[in-house]
mmCIF file of C-alpha atoms in Angstrom:
data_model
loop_
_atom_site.group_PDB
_atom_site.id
_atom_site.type_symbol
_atom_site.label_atom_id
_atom_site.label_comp_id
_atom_site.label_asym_id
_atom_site.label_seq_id
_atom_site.Cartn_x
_atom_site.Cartn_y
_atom_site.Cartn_z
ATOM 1 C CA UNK A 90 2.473 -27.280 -6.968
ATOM 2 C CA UNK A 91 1.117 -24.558 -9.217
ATOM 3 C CA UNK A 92 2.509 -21.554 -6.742
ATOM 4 C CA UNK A 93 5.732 -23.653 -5.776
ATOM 5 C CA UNK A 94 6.250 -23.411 -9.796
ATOM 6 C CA UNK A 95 5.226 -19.566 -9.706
ATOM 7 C CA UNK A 96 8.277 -18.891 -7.360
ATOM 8 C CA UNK A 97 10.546 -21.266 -8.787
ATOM 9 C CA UNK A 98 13.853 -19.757 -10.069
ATOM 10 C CA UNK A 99 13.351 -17.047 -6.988
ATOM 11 C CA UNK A 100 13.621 -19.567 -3.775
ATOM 12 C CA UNK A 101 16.146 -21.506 -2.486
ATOM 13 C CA UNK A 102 15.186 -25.586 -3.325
ATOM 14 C CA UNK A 103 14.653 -27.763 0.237
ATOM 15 C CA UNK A 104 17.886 -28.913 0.029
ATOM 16 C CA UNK A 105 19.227 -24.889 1.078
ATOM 17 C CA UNK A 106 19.545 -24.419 4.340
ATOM 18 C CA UNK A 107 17.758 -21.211 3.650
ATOM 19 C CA UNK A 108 14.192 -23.076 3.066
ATOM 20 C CA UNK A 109 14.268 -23.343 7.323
ATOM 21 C CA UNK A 110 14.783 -19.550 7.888
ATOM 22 C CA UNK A 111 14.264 -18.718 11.322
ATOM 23 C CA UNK A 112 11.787 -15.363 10.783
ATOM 24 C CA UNK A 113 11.419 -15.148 14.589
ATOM 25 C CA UNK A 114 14.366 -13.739 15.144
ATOM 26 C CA UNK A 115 13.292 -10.434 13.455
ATOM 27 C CA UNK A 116 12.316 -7.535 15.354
ATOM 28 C CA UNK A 117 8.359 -7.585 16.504
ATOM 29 C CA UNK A 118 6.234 -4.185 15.394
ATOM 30 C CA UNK A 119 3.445 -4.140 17.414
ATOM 31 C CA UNK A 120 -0.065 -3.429 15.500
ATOM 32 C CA UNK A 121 -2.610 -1.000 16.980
ATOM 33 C CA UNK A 122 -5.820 0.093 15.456
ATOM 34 C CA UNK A 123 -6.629 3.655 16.830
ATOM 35 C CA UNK A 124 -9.816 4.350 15.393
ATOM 36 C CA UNK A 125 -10.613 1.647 12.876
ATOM 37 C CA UNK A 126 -13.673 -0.215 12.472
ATOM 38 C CA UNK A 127 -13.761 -3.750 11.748
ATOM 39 C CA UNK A 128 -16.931 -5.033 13.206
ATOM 40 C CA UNK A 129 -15.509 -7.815 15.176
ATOM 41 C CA UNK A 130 -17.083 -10.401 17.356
ATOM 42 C CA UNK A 131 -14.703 -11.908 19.112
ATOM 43 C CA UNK A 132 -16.942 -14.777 20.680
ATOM 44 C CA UNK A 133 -15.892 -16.927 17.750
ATOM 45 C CA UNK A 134 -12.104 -16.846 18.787
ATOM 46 C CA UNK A 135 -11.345 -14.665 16.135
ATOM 47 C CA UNK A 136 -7.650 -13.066 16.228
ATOM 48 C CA UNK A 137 -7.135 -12.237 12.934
ATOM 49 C CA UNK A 138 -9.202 -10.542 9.863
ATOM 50 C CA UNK A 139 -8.526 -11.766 6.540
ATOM 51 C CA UNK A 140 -9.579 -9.890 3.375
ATOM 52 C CA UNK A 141 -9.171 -11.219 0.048
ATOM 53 C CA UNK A 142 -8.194 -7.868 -2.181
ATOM 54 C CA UNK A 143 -9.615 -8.993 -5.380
ATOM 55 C CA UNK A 144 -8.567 -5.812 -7.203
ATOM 56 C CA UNK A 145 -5.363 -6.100 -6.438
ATOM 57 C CA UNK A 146 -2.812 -7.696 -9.144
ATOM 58 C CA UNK A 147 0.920 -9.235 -9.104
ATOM 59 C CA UNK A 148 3.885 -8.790 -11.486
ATOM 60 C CA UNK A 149 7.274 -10.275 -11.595
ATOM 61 C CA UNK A 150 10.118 -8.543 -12.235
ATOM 62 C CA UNK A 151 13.130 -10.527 -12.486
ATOM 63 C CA UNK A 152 16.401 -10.692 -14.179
ATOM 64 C CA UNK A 153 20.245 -9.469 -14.042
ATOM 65 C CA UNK A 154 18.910 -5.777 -14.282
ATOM 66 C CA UNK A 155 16.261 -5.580 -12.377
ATOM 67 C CA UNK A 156 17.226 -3.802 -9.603
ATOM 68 C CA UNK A 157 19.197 -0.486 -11.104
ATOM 69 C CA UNK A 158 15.761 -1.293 -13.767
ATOM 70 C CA UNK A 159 13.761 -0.452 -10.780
ATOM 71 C CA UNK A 160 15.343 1.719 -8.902
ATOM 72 C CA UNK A 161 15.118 4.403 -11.931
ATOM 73 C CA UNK A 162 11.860 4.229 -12.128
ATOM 74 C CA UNK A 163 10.165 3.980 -8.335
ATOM 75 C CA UNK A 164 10.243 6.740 -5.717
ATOM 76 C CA UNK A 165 11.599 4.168 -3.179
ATOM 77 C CA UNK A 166 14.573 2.106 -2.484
ATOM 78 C CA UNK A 167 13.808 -1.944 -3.443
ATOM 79 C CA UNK A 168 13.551 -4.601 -0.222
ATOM 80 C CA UNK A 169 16.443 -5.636 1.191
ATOM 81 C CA UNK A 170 17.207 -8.922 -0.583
ATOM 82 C CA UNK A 171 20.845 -10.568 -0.344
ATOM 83 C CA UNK A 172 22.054 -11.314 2.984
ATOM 84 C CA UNK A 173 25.538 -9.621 3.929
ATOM 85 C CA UNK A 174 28.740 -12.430 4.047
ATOM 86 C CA UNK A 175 28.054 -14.980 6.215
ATOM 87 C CA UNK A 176 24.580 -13.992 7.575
ATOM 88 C CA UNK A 177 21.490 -15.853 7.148
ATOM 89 C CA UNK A 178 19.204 -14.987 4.735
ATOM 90 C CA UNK A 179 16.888 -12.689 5.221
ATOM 91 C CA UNK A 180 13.252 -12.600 4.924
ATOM 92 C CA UNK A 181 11.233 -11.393 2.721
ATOM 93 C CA UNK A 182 10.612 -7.528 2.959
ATOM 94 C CA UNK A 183 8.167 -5.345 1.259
ATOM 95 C CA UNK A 184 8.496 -1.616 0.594
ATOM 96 C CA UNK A 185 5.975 1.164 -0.292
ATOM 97 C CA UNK A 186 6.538 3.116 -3.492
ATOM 98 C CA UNK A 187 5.032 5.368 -6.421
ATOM 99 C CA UNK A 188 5.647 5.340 -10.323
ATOM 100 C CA UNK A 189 5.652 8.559 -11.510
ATOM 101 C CA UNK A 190 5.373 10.260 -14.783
ATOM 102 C CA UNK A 191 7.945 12.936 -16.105
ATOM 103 C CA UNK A 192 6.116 15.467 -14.255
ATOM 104 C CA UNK A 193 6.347 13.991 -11.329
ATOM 105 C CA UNK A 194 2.427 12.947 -11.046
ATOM 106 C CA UNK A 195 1.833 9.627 -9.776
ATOM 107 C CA UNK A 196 1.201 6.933 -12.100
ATOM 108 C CA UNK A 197 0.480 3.673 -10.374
ATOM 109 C CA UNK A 198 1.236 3.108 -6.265
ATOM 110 C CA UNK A 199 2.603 -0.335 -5.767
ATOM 111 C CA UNK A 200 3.796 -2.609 -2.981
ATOM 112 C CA UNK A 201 7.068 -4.227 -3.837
ATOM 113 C CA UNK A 202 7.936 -7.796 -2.024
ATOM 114 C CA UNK A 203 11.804 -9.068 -2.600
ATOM 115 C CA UNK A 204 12.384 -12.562 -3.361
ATOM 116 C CA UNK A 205 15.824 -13.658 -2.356
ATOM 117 C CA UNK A 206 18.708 -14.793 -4.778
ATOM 118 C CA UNK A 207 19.076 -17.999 -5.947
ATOM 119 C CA UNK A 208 22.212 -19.303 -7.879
ATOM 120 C CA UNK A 209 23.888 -17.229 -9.991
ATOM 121 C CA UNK A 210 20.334 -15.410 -10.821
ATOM 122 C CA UNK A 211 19.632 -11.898 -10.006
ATOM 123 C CA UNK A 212 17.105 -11.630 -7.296
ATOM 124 C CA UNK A 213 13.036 -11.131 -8.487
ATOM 125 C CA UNK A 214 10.352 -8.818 -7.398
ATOM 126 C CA UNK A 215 6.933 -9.100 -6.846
ATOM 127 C CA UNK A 216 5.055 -5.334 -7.725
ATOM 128 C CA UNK A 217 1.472 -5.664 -6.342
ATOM 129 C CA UNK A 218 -0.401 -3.095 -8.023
ATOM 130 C CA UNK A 219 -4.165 -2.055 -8.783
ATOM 131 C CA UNK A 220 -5.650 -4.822 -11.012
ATOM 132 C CA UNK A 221 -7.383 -2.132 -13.506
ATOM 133 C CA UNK A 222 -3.819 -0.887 -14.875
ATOM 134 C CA UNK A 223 -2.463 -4.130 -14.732
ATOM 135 C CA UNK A 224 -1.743 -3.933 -18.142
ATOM 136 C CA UNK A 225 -0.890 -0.283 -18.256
ATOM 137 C CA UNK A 226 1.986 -0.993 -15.977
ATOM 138 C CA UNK A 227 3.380 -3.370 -17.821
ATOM 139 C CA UNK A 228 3.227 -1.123 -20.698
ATOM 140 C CA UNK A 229 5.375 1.620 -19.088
ATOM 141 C CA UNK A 230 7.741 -1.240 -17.813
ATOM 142 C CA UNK A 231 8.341 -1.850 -21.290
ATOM 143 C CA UNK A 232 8.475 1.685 -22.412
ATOM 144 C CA UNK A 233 12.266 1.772 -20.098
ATOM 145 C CA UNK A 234 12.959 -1.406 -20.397
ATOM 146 C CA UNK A 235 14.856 -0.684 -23.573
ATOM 147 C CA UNK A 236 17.886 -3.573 -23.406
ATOM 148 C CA UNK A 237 18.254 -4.291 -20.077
ATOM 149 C CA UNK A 238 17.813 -7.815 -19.133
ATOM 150 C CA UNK A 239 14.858 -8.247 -17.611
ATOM 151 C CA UNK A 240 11.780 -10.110 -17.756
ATOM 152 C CA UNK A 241 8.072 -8.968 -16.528
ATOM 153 C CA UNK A 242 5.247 -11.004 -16.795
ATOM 154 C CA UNK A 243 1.792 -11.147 -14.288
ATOM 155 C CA UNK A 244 1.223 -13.669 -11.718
ATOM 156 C CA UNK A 245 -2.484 -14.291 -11.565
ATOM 157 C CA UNK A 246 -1.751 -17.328 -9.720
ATOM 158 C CA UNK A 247 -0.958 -15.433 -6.712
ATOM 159 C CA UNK A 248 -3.639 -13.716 -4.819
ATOM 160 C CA UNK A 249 -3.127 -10.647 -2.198
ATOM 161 C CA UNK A 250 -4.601 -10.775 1.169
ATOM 162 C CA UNK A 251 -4.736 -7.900 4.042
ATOM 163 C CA UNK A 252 -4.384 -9.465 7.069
ATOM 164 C CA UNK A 253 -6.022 -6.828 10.289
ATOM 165 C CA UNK A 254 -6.371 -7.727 14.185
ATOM 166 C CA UNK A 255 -9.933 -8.286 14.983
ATOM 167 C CA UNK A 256 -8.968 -6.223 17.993
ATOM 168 C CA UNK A 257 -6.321 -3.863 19.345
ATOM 169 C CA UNK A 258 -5.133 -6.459 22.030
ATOM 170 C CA UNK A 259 -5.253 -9.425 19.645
ATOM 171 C CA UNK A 260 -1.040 -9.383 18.150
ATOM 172 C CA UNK A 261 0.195 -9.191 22.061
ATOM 173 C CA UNK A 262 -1.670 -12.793 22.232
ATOM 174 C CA UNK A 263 -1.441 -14.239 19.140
ATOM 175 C CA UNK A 264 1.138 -12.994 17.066
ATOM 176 C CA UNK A 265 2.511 -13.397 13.193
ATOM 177 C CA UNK A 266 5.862 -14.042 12.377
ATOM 178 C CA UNK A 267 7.021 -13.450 8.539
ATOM 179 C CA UNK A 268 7.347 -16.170 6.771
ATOM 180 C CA UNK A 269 8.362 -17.167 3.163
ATOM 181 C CA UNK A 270 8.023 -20.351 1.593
ATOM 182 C CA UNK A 271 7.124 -21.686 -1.720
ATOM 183 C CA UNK A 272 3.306 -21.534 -1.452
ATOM 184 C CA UNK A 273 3.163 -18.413 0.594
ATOM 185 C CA UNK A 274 4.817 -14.864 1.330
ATOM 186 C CA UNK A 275 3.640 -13.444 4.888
ATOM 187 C CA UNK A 276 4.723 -9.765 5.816
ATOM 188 C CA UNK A 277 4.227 -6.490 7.663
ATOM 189 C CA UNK A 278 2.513 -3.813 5.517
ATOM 190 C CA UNK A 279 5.286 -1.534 4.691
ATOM 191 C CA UNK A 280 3.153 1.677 4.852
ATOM 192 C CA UNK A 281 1.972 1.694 8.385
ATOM 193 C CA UNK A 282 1.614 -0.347 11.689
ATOM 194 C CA UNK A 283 -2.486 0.141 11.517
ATOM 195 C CA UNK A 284 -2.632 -1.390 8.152
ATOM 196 C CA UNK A 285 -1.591 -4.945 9.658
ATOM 197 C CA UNK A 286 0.004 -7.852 7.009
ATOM 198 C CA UNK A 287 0.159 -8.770 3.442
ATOM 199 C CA UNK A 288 -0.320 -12.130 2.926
ATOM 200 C CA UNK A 289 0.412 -13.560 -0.667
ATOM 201 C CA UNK A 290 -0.600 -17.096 -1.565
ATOM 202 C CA UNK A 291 -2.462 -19.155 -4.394
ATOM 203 C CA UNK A 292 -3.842 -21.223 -1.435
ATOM 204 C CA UNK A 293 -6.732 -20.312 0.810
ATOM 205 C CA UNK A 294 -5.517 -17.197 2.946
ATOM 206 C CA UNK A 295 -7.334 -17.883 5.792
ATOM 207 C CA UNK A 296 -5.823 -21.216 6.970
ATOM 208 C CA UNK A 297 -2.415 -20.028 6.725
ATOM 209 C CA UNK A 298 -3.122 -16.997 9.371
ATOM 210 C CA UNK A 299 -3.805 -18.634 12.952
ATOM 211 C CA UNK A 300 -6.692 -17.936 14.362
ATOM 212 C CA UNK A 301 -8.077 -16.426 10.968
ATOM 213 C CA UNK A 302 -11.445 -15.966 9.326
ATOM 214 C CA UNK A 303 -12.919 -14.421 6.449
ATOM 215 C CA UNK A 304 -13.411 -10.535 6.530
ATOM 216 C CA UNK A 305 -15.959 -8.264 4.702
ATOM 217 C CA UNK A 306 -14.187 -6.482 2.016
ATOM 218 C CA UNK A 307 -15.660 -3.503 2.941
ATOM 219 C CA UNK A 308 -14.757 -3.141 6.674
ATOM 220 C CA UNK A 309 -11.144 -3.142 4.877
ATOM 221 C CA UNK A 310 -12.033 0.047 2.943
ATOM 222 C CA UNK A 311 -13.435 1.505 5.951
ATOM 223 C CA UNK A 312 -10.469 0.819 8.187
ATOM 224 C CA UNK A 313 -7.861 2.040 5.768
ATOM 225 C CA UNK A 314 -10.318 5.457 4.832
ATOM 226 C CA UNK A 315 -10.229 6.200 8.332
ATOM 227 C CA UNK A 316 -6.540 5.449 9.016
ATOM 228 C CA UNK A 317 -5.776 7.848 5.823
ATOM 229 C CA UNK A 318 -4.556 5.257 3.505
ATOM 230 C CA UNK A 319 -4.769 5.777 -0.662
ATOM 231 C CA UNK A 320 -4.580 2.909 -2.431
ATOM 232 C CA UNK A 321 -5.149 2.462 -6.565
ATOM 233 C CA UNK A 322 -5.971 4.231 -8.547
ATOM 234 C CA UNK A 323 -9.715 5.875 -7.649
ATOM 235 C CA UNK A 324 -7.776 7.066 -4.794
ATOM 236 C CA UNK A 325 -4.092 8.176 -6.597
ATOM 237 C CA UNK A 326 -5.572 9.103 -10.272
ATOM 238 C CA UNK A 327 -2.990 8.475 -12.542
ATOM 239 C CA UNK A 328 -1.171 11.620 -13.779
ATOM 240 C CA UNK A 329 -3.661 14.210 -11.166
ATOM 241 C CA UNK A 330 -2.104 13.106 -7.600
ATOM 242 C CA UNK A 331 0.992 14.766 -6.544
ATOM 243 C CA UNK A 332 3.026 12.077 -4.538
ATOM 244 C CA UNK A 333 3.528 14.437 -1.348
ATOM 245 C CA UNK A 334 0.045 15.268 -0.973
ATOM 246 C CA UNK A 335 -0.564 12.235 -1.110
ATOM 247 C CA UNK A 336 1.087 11.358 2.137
ATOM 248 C CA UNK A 337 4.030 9.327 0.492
ATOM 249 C CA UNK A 338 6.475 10.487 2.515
ATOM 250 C CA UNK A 339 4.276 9.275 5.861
ATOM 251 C CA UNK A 340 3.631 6.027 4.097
ATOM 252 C CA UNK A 341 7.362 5.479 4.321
ATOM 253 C CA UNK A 342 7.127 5.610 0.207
ATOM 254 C CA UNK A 343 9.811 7.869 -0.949
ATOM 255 C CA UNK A 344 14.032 7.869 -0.522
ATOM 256 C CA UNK A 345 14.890 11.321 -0.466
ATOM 257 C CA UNK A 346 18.643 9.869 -0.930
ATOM 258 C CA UNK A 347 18.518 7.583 -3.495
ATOM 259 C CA UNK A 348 19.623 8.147 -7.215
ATOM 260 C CA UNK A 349 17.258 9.339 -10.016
ATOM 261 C CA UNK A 350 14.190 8.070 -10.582
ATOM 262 C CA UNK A 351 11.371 9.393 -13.133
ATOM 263 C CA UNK A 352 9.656 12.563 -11.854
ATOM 264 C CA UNK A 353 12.211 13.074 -8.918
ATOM 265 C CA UNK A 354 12.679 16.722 -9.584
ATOM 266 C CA UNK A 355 9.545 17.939 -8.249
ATOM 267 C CA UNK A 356 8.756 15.684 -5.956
ATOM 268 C CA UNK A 357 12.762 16.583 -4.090
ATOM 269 C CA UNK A 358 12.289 20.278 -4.790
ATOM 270 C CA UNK A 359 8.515 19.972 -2.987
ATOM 271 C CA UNK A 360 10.452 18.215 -0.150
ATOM 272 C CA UNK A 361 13.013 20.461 0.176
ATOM 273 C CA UNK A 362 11.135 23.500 0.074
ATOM 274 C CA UNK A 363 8.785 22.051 3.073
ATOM 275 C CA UNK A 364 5.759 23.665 1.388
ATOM 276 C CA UNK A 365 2.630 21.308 1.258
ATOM 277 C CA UNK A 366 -0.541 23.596 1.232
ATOM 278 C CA UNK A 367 -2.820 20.453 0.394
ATOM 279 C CA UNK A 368 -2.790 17.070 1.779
ATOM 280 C CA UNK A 369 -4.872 13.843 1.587
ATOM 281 C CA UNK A 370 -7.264 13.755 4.827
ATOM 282 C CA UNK A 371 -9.421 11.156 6.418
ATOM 283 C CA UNK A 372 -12.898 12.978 6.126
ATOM 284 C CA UNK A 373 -16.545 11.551 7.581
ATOM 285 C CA UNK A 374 -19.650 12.725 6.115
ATOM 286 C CA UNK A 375 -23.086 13.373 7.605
ATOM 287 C CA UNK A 376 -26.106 14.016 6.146
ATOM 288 C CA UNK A 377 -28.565 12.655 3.442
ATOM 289 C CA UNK A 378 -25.872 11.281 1.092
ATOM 290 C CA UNK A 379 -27.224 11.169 -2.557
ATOM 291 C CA UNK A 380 -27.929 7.519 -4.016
ATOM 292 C CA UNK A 381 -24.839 7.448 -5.837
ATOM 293 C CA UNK A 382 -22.435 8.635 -2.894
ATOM 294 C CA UNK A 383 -20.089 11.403 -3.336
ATOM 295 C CA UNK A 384 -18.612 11.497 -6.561
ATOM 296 C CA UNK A 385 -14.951 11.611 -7.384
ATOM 297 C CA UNK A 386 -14.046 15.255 -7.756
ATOM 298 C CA UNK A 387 -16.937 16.806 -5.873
ATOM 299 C CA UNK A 388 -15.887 20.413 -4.145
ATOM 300 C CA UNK A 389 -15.767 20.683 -0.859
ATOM 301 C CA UNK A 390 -16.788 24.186 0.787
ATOM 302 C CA UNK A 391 -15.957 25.902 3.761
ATOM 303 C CA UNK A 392 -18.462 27.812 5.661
ATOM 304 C CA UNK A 393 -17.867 30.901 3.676
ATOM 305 C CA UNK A 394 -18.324 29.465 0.599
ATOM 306 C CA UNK A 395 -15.094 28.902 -0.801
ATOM 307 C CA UNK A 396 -13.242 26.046 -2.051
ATOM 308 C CA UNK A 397 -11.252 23.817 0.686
ATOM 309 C CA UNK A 398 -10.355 20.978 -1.793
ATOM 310 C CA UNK A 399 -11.830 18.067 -3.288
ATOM 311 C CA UNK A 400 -13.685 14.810 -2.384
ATOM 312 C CA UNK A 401 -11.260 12.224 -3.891
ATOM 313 C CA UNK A 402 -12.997 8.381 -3.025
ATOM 314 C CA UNK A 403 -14.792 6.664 -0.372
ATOM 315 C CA UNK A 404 -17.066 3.957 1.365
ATOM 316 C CA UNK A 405 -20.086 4.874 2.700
ATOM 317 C CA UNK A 406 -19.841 7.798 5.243
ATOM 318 C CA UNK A 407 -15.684 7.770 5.161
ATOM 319 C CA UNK A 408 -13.299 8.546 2.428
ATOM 320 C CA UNK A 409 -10.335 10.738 1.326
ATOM 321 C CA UNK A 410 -10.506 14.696 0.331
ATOM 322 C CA UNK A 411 -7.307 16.698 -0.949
ATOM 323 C CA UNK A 412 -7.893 19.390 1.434
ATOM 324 C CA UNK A 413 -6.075 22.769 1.739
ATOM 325 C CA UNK A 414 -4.913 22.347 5.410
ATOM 326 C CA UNK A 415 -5.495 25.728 6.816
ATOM 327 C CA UNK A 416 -8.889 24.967 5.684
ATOM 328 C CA UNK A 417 -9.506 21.166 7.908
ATOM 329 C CA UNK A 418 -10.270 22.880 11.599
ATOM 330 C CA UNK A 419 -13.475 24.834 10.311
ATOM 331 C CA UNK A 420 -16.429 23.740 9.227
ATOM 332 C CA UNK A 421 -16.677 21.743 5.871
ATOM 333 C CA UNK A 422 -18.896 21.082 3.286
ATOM 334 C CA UNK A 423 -20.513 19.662 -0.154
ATOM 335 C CA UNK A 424 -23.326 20.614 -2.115
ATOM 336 C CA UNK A 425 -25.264 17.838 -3.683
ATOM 337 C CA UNK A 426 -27.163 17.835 -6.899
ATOM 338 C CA UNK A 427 -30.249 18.011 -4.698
ATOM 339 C CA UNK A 428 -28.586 20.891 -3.149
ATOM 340 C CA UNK A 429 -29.020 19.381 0.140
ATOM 341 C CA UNK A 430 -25.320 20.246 2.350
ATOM 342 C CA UNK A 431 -23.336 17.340 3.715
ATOM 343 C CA UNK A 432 -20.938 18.137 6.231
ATOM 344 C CA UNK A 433 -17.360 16.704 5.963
ATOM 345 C CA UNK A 434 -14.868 16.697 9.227
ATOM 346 C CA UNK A 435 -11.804 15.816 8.270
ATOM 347 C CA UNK A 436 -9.012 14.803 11.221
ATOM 348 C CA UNK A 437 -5.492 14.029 10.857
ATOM 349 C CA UNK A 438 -4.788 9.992 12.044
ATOM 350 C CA UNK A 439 -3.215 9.114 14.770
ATOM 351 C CA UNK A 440 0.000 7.650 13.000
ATOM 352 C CA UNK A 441 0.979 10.708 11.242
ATOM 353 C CA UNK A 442 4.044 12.508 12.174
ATOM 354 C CA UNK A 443 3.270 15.116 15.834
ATOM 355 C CA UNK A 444 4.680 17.737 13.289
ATOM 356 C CA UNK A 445 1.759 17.697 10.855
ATOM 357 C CA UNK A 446 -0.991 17.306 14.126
#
């Protein structure tokens, strides 16, 4: 009852002949896992991983203005929400995209999922966003909100799920359809194939996902470090990551025909001048890794001794490093504090475009 209240206003009642969509009919992507790890056993039956991403957050965003609200700010176009004349309605779709400041750093990396019209009201969005700036995004909301009608609030009610195969083969045999309904919003991550579903839901994600269980939060981080995938802000600090080096445009996260948004002079000039010296990189480390792990920040060395980037976040023996990349085919490494050397590798996933391999 609680989350058929939080979406009330934004779906259509039972009576609506949109409550029975028919999500099959849209097109299948298939999901493949190329080098991720999960740590799967699949003598339980297993088909499907389901992690509970406790440091992610939800905001609505709903009102008359919302969209051209929106659209000014975020590096992306918004999900595709009203149906054309005479179609059925669509379902719910979810799109990658960046705040950024005015000099076009990114702020806060969100995932936006439409919610479709109902009545006469302008159609909502939910913005799932790191949990720590929660507040700071709603602050900057605010800051451009001036008088345009629209209302922002959080939705703790809501949790977000990533939903993985346990294996490669498992979506051929038991697949997920999209689905939205009162208690529960079930989509394709919009930033890549390897990076599975997003499930939202106030109820227990794992019974709604057939052939679910439970996953280790941590296989989660590993999979998505070794696919290449920033997410919040330890990986995107707020006002230091430039969005392009950050692999936005792979992460199907920027329009590069859309109006003006905040920060879009850079970031289109960047683009258009198809110079990007540094980029985000999968990297594994080996060697005695200090207590504390690799700190944000840490240099990383090539063999010579000079500066190939920086270590940005990790898990373990995977993370990210912004990485000069003439500098990614040679050896790599970091000097701890005990000034022991770890080596880094860093490889380019399997997903990115054959341009950048």
């Amino acid at each position: 009852m609680a989350a058929a209240a939080l979406l009330r206003g934004a779906l259509p009642g039972r009576g609506s002949p949109a409550w029975h969509w028919r999500l099959h009919t849209a097109p299948r992507r298939r999901l493949t896992l190329s080098s991720g790890s999960l740590g799967s056993d699949l003598a339980d039956g297993a088909a499907w991983n389901c992690f509970l991403l406790d440091e992610r957050a939800l905001l609505r965003v709903r009102g008359p203005d919302a969209a051209p609200f929106l659209l000014g700010l975020l590096t992306n176009e918004l999900p595709l929400l009203s149906p054309e004349a005479g179609a059925a309605p669509p379902s719910a779709r979810a799109a990658y995209a960046h705040f950024l400041n005015v000099r076009g750093r990114t702020l806060y990396d969100v995932i936006l999922y439409g919610l479709p019209e109902c009545s006469e009201e302008a159609p909502g969005f939910l913005l799932e966003c790191d949990s720590s700036v929660l507040g700071a995004l709603q602050k900057h909301l605010a800051l451009y909100k001036i008088r345009r009608k629209v209302t922002v609030e959080p939705r703790p009610e809501l949790r977000v799920w990533a939903v993985l195969p346990s294996s490669p083969c498992m979506p051929k045999t038991v697949p997920l359809q999209e689905r939205v309904e009162a208690t529960a919003i079930l989509t394709r991550d919009p930033r890549t194939a390897c990076m599975g579903w997003r499930l939202l839901t106030q109820d227990h994600g794992v019974t709604l996902v057939p052939r679910g269980r439970l996953g280790d939060l941590q296989d989660y981080h590993i999979h998505r470090y070794q696919q290449g995938i920033p997410e919040g802000v330890c990986d995107l600090p707020p006002g230091v990551a430039l969005p392009l080096e950050s692999n936005l445009a792979f992460m199907n996260g920027v329009s590069f025909t859309k109006g003006c948004y905040i920060g879009q002079e850079l970031t289109a000039r960047t683009h258009h001048m198809g110079v990007i010296r540094k980029r985000l990189f999968p990297v594994h480390l080996e060697g005695p890794l200090p207590d504390s792990g690799i700190g944000p920040g840490t240099v990383v060395l090539t063999e010579t001794g000079q500066t190939a980037g920086k270590f940005r976040a990790g898990q373990g023996n995977v993370g990210l490093a912004l990485l000069r990349s003439d500098t990614i085919k040679g050896p790599l490494h970091i000097k701890t504090s005990e000034n022991r050397q770890v080596v880094v590798t860093a490889s380019v996933p399997d997903w990115w475009p054959t341009a950048t391999k």
